[in-house]
Amino acid sequence: MLKTLVKDPELAGFRDDGPSVPTENSDLSQFFDARERWPECMSIPQINDISECKSSWAFAAAESMSDRLCINSGGTINTILSAQELLSCCTGVLSCGEGCGGGNAFKAWQYWGKHGLPTGGSYESQFGCKPYSIAPCGKTVGNVTYPACTNTTLPTPSCEKKCTSKNGYPVDIDKDRHYGASVDQLPNRQIEIQSDVMLNGPIETTFEVYDDFLQYTTGIYVHLTGNKQGHLSVRILGWGMYEGVPYWLLANSWGKEWGENGTFRALRGTNECGLEANCVSGMPKLG
């Protein structure tokens, strides 16, 4: 569930009309949590479960896009965009990568601008037009107990050109799409990352995962030991300080049972495992 392709070398340093952010930190709070800043946005507190598919790149992208769509529309477009669409349909010239084998976060945001994303929530919710088609494994959700995990990567779902929710959906998929207006590869500068999140909402980042991260339960993560296992994409929700130690607040996609109710904290200001060097954001197209 770890592999995410980091920046395409051809796209390194590419900036496409991203948001303008302050260059001084006088207005930045010591603590910031997007869930508290924009409580009206249904997508921000959502924690998903990618199951046995390396689709964190698609979820972190779709989640951040959903957050920003709500925030920048003043809460008038309050929905959840489809990670399933990115996972299964981002192919061809703008290929995001290998689907359930891992993908490219930057190209996922480019896809949003060119093709748009329909709505779509988790497998359990069957929300929207095109929800996630891969069931959780090894846990019970509500009254449903899912089969044990097999520890194998599942095949990438096929790209459907129609809405697939088991609950039915009354809108044609192409009329359900929301589009991005810009994409931005943020520089490895804490101030710009914080400013973008505070002004426009959560962003996606990709970092290196080591053995010790797999043992994380709570606290501020700092890599100390173990071998590299791959890459993981997550959302930056905010930041804070704990006993003098600065941290990022991040949302994972391994279910609410993992970490701190699906989130984790990691050391801030040192580019821990590449967290600050691989941030991608963008703005939604409104109207």
Tab-separated table of C-alpha atoms in Angstrom:
chain	number	residue	atom	x	y	z
A	1	MET	CA	0.000	0.000	0.000
A	2	LEU	CA	3.077	2.246	-0.006
A	3	LYS	CA	4.310	2.919	-3.500
A	4	THR	CA	3.746	6.398	-4.829
A	5	LEU	CA	5.828	7.812	-7.640
A	6	VAL	CA	7.564	11.010	-6.577
A	7	LYS	CA	7.922	13.996	-8.884
A	8	ASP	CA	8.339	13.331	-12.579
A	9	PRO	CA	11.887	14.603	-13.333
A	10	GLU	CA	10.515	16.507	-16.328
A	11	LEU	CA	8.124	18.370	-14.041
A	12	ALA	CA	10.594	19.215	-11.280
A	13	GLY	CA	10.311	22.902	-10.460
A	14	PHE	CA	7.283	23.406	-12.738
A	15	ARG	CA	4.878	26.045	-11.457
A	16	ASP	CA	1.600	26.789	-13.208
A	17	ASP	CA	-0.232	29.847	-11.909
A	18	GLY	CA	-0.378	28.594	-8.341
A	19	PRO	CA	-1.842	30.623	-5.475
A	20	SER	CA	-0.087	33.754	-4.307
A	21	VAL	CA	1.111	33.376	-0.724
A	22	PRO	CA	2.720	35.668	1.840
A	23	THR	CA	6.494	35.627	2.164
A	24	GLU	CA	6.599	36.581	5.818
A	25	ASN	CA	5.395	34.430	8.701
A	26	SER	CA	4.046	37.196	10.937
A	27	ASP	CA	0.462	36.145	10.243
A	28	LEU	CA	1.007	32.412	10.668
A	29	SER	CA	-0.453	30.759	13.737
A	30	GLN	CA	1.591	28.467	15.941
A	31	PHE	CA	-1.263	25.979	15.698
A	32	PHE	CA	-3.492	25.403	12.699
A	33	ASP	CA	-5.995	22.661	11.902
A	34	ALA	CA	-8.027	22.829	8.691
A	35	ARG	CA	-10.777	20.757	10.305
A	36	GLU	CA	-11.344	23.524	12.838
A	37	ARG	CA	-10.858	26.400	10.403
A	38	TRP	CA	-13.438	25.109	7.896
A	39	PRO	CA	-15.839	22.874	9.870
A	40	GLU	CA	-18.538	23.273	7.216
A	41	CYS	CA	-16.538	21.289	4.636
A	42	MET	CA	-17.526	17.621	4.776
A	43	SER	CA	-14.393	16.349	3.046
A	44	ILE	CA	-11.735	17.763	5.372
A	45	PRO	CA	-12.190	15.363	8.346
A	46	GLN	CA	-12.708	12.330	6.095
A	47	ILE	CA	-10.262	9.448	6.590
A	48	ASN	CA	-10.273	6.845	3.845
A	49	ASP	CA	-8.986	3.285	3.593
A	50	ILE	CA	-7.075	2.372	0.434
A	51	SER	CA	-7.154	-1.339	1.347
A	52	GLU	CA	-4.780	-3.503	-0.715
A	53	CYS	CA	-4.169	-0.982	-3.480
A	54	LYS	CA	-1.312	1.529	-3.534
A	55	SER	CA	-3.689	4.383	-4.238
A	56	SER	CA	-2.648	6.890	-1.573
A	57	TRP	CA	-1.525	9.233	-4.377
A	58	ALA	CA	-5.077	9.311	-5.765
A	59	PHE	CA	-6.794	9.694	-2.396
A	60	ALA	CA	-4.527	12.465	-1.093
A	61	ALA	CA	-5.107	14.313	-4.362
A	62	ALA	CA	-8.892	13.877	-4.540
A	63	GLU	CA	-9.282	14.690	-0.845
A	64	SER	CA	-7.247	17.897	-1.116
A	65	MET	CA	-9.121	18.896	-4.273
A	66	SER	CA	-12.439	18.327	-2.491
A	67	ASP	CA	-11.288	20.401	0.471
A	68	ARG	CA	-10.196	23.279	-1.745
A	69	LEU	CA	-13.349	23.172	-3.821
A	70	CYS	CA	-15.437	23.628	-0.684
A	71	ILE	CA	-13.183	26.253	0.873
A	72	ASN	CA	-12.741	28.403	-2.207
A	73	SER	CA	-16.432	28.251	-3.135
A	74	GLY	CA	-17.322	29.551	0.306
A	75	GLY	CA	-18.899	26.210	1.171
A	76	THR	CA	-21.369	26.294	-1.715
A	77	ILE	CA	-19.761	23.263	-3.418
A	78	ASN	CA	-19.509	20.886	-0.495
A	79	THR	CA	-18.865	17.405	-1.829
A	80	ILE	CA	-16.276	14.626	-2.186
A	81	LEU	CA	-14.406	14.106	-5.448
A	82	SER	CA	-13.598	10.665	-6.800
A	83	ALA	CA	-10.227	9.063	-6.075
A	84	GLN	CA	-11.551	6.109	-8.075
A	85	GLU	CA	-11.580	8.257	-11.230
A	86	LEU	CA	-7.918	9.162	-10.796
A	87	LEU	CA	-6.923	5.611	-9.930
A	88	SER	CA	-8.599	3.935	-12.869
A	89	CYS	CA	-8.783	6.587	-15.595
A	90	CYS	CA	-5.587	8.656	-15.398
A	91	THR	CA	-3.934	6.904	-18.332
A	92	GLY	CA	-2.454	7.832	-21.700
A	93	VAL	CA	-0.555	11.077	-22.273
A	94	LEU	CA	-1.306	12.349	-18.779
A	95	SER	CA	-0.731	8.942	-17.218
A	96	CYS	CA	-0.526	9.108	-13.454
A	97	GLY	CA	1.487	5.904	-13.296
A	98	GLU	CA	0.603	2.356	-12.372
A	99	GLY	CA	-2.807	2.640	-10.708
A	100	CYS	CA	-2.804	0.244	-7.764
A	101	GLY	CA	0.943	-0.065	-8.279
A	102	GLY	CA	1.530	3.588	-7.423
A	103	GLY	CA	1.077	6.927	-9.112
A	104	ASN	CA	2.334	10.455	-9.690
A	105	ALA	CA	0.741	13.104	-7.482
A	106	PHE	CA	1.524	16.049	-9.752
A	107	LYS	CA	-0.044	14.387	-12.774
A	108	ALA	CA	-3.149	13.601	-10.732
A	109	TRP	CA	-3.629	17.334	-10.236
A	110	GLN	CA	-3.014	17.948	-13.945
A	111	TYR	CA	-5.725	15.391	-14.737
A	112	TRP	CA	-8.163	17.345	-12.556
A	113	GLY	CA	-7.539	20.436	-14.664
A	114	LYS	CA	-7.878	18.706	-18.034
A	115	HIS	CA	-10.601	16.121	-17.435
A	116	GLY	CA	-12.234	17.067	-14.135
A	117	LEU	CA	-13.346	14.679	-11.417
A	118	PRO	CA	-16.874	13.449	-10.697
A	119	THR	CA	-18.033	12.987	-7.138
A	120	GLY	CA	-17.295	9.762	-5.307
A	121	GLY	CA	-16.635	8.712	-1.725
A	122	SER	CA	-15.488	5.595	0.060
A	123	TYR	CA	-16.459	2.009	-0.706
A	124	GLU	CA	-18.476	1.879	2.500
A	125	SER	CA	-20.436	5.065	1.807
A	126	GLN	CA	-21.062	4.570	-1.947
A	127	PHE	CA	-21.324	8.368	-1.984
A	128	GLY	CA	-21.661	10.251	-5.252
A	129	CYS	CA	-21.191	9.160	-8.831
A	130	LYS	CA	-18.044	7.030	-8.705
A	131	PRO	CA	-17.078	5.804	-5.213
A	132	TYR	CA	-14.033	3.653	-4.467
A	133	SER	CA	-14.579	0.137	-5.780
A	134	ILE	CA	-12.142	-1.707	-3.495
A	135	ALA	CA	-13.525	-2.946	-0.184
A	136	PRO	CA	-11.599	-2.630	3.076
A	137	CYS	CA	-10.019	-5.760	4.461
A	138	GLY	CA	-9.383	-7.217	7.885
A	139	LYS	CA	-11.827	-5.096	9.847
A	140	THR	CA	-15.452	-4.556	10.783
A	141	VAL	CA	-17.260	-1.370	9.775
A	142	GLY	CA	-20.697	-1.014	11.324
A	143	ASN	CA	-22.400	-4.368	10.925
A	144	VAL	CA	-20.149	-5.507	8.080
A	145	THR	CA	-17.065	-7.651	8.628
A	146	TYR	CA	-14.673	-7.624	5.679
A	147	PRO	CA	-12.426	-10.572	4.704
A	148	ALA	CA	-8.871	-10.799	5.989
A	149	CYS	CA	-6.181	-8.918	4.093
A	150	THR	CA	-4.104	-11.032	1.718
A	151	ASN	CA	-1.005	-8.783	1.698
A	152	THR	CA	-1.021	-8.693	-2.089
A	153	THR	CA	-1.586	-5.687	-4.320
A	154	LEU	CA	-4.913	-5.848	-6.114
A	155	PRO	CA	-5.231	-5.125	-9.848
A	156	THR	CA	-6.178	-1.608	-10.892
A	157	PRO	CA	-9.943	-1.243	-11.472
A	158	SER	CA	-11.037	-0.597	-15.042
A	159	CYS	CA	-11.995	2.929	-16.087
A	160	GLU	CA	-15.766	3.269	-16.183
A	161	LYS	CA	-17.292	6.035	-18.294
A	162	LYS	CA	-20.432	6.143	-16.176
A	163	CYS	CA	-21.509	6.505	-12.566
A	164	THR	CA	-20.975	3.296	-10.613
A	165	SER	CA	-22.442	3.880	-7.146
A	166	LYS	CA	-24.397	0.888	-5.871
A	167	ASN	CA	-26.873	3.384	-4.451
A	168	GLY	CA	-27.542	4.808	-7.893
A	169	TYR	CA	-26.797	8.392	-8.892
A	170	PRO	CA	-29.193	10.672	-10.803
A	171	VAL	CA	-26.627	12.831	-12.636
A	172	ASP	CA	-24.689	11.971	-15.813
A	173	ILE	CA	-20.981	11.556	-15.050
A	174	ASP	CA	-19.855	14.334	-17.389
A	175	LYS	CA	-22.309	16.780	-15.836
A	176	ASP	CA	-21.012	15.812	-12.408
A	177	ARG	CA	-17.396	16.812	-13.041
A	178	HIS	CA	-15.553	19.574	-11.200
A	179	TYR	CA	-12.341	20.981	-12.668
A	180	GLY	CA	-9.064	22.376	-11.454
A	181	ALA	CA	-7.872	25.815	-12.574
A	182	SER	CA	-4.174	25.520	-11.664
A	183	VAL	CA	-1.546	23.189	-10.262
A	184	ASP	CA	1.505	24.135	-8.234
A	185	GLN	CA	4.621	22.234	-7.163
A	186	LEU	CA	5.460	24.081	-3.961
A	187	PRO	CA	9.087	24.873	-3.146
A	188	ASN	CA	10.747	23.221	-0.171
A	189	ARG	CA	9.996	26.170	2.096
A	190	GLN	CA	7.978	25.765	5.282
A	191	ILE	CA	6.558	29.298	5.113
A	192	GLU	CA	5.080	28.781	1.644
A	193	ILE	CA	3.601	25.417	2.562
A	194	GLN	CA	1.979	26.842	5.687
A	195	SER	CA	0.704	29.938	3.910
A	196	ASP	CA	-0.886	27.908	1.118
A	197	VAL	CA	-2.633	25.585	3.570
A	198	MET	CA	-3.859	28.455	5.740
A	199	LEU	CA	-5.180	30.459	2.786
A	200	ASN	CA	-6.545	27.771	0.490
A	201	GLY	CA	-6.792	24.465	2.330
A	202	PRO	CA	-5.027	21.105	2.688
A	203	ILE	CA	-2.415	20.011	0.164
A	204	GLU	CA	-0.908	16.715	-0.962
A	205	THR	CA	2.629	15.615	-0.164
A	206	THR	CA	4.614	12.437	-0.741
A	207	PHE	CA	7.320	11.092	1.551
A	208	GLU	CA	9.623	8.118	2.009
A	209	VAL	CA	8.302	5.356	4.252
A	210	TYR	CA	10.647	3.309	6.426
A	211	ASP	CA	10.098	0.318	8.687
A	212	ASP	CA	9.672	2.458	11.791
A	213	PHE	CA	6.751	4.385	10.255
A	214	LEU	CA	4.846	1.109	9.938
A	215	GLN	CA	5.024	0.846	13.741
A	216	TYR	CA	3.628	4.334	14.350
A	217	THR	CA	0.775	4.618	16.833
A	218	THR	CA	0.952	8.128	18.298
A	219	GLY	CA	3.282	11.065	18.865
A	220	ILE	CA	5.535	13.031	16.523
A	221	TYR	CA	7.118	10.763	13.943
A	222	VAL	CA	10.857	11.051	13.262
A	223	HIS	CA	12.620	8.426	11.162
A	224	LEU	CA	15.255	6.627	13.233
A	225	THR	CA	15.657	3.038	12.056
A	226	GLY	CA	14.723	0.531	9.396
A	227	ASN	CA	14.796	0.050	5.672
A	228	LYS	CA	12.976	2.092	3.071
A	229	GLN	CA	9.674	0.490	2.058
A	230	GLY	CA	8.406	2.889	-0.598
A	231	HIS	CA	6.541	6.180	-0.798
A	232	LEU	CA	3.213	7.332	0.608
A	233	SER	CA	1.049	10.331	-0.256
A	234	VAL	CA	-0.901	12.118	2.475
A	235	ARG	CA	-2.683	15.425	3.136
A	236	ILE	CA	-1.198	18.246	5.174
A	237	LEU	CA	-4.055	19.466	7.390
A	238	GLY	CA	-2.085	21.823	9.582
A	239	TRP	CA	0.691	22.096	12.122
A	240	GLY	CA	1.476	22.703	15.768
A	241	MET	CA	3.991	22.481	18.601
A	242	TYR	CA	4.260	19.856	21.320
A	243	GLU	CA	6.710	20.374	24.185
A	244	GLY	CA	8.741	22.680	21.981
A	245	VAL	CA	8.824	20.304	19.011
A	246	PRO	CA	7.247	21.606	15.775
A	247	TYR	CA	5.116	19.155	13.820
A	248	TRP	CA	2.955	18.749	10.747
A	249	LEU	CA	-0.581	17.403	11.148
A	250	LEU	CA	-1.228	14.903	8.359
A	251	ALA	CA	-4.108	12.703	7.227
A	252	ASN	CA	-3.266	9.184	6.066
A	253	SER	CA	-5.495	6.803	4.089
A	254	TRP	CA	-5.063	3.616	6.117
A	255	GLY	CA	-8.392	3.885	7.934
A	256	LYS	CA	-9.438	5.532	11.184
A	257	GLU	CA	-8.059	2.633	13.218
A	258	TRP	CA	-4.498	3.571	12.303
A	259	GLY	CA	-2.381	6.174	14.125
A	260	GLU	CA	-4.200	9.044	15.795
A	261	ASN	CA	-7.688	8.338	14.424
A	262	GLY	CA	-6.267	8.056	10.924
A	263	THR	CA	-3.943	11.046	11.229
A	264	PHE	CA	-0.358	11.414	12.377
A	265	ARG	CA	2.138	14.069	13.330
A	266	ALA	CA	5.636	14.352	11.866
A	267	LEU	CA	8.603	16.597	12.603
A	268	ARG	CA	8.255	19.971	10.880
A	269	GLY	CA	10.953	22.180	9.405
A	270	THR	CA	13.565	19.531	8.562
A	271	ASN	CA	12.060	17.997	5.398
A	272	GLU	CA	11.504	14.788	7.339
A	273	CYS	CA	11.604	11.892	4.850
A	274	GLY	CA	10.936	14.378	2.040
A	275	LEU	CA	7.635	15.664	3.450
A	276	GLU	CA	8.390	19.293	2.603
A	277	ALA	CA	10.045	18.716	-0.780
A	278	ASN	CA	7.133	17.015	-2.542
A	279	CYS	CA	4.110	19.221	-1.870
A	280	VAL	CA	1.521	19.653	-4.625
A	281	SER	CA	-1.461	21.973	-4.550
A	282	GLY	CA	-3.810	23.717	-6.934
A	283	MET	CA	-6.936	25.796	-7.184
A	284	PRO	CA	-10.419	24.758	-8.318
A	285	LYS	CA	-12.230	26.216	-11.290
A	286	LEU	CA	-15.346	27.972	-10.060
A	287	GLY	CA	-18.294	29.066	-12.144
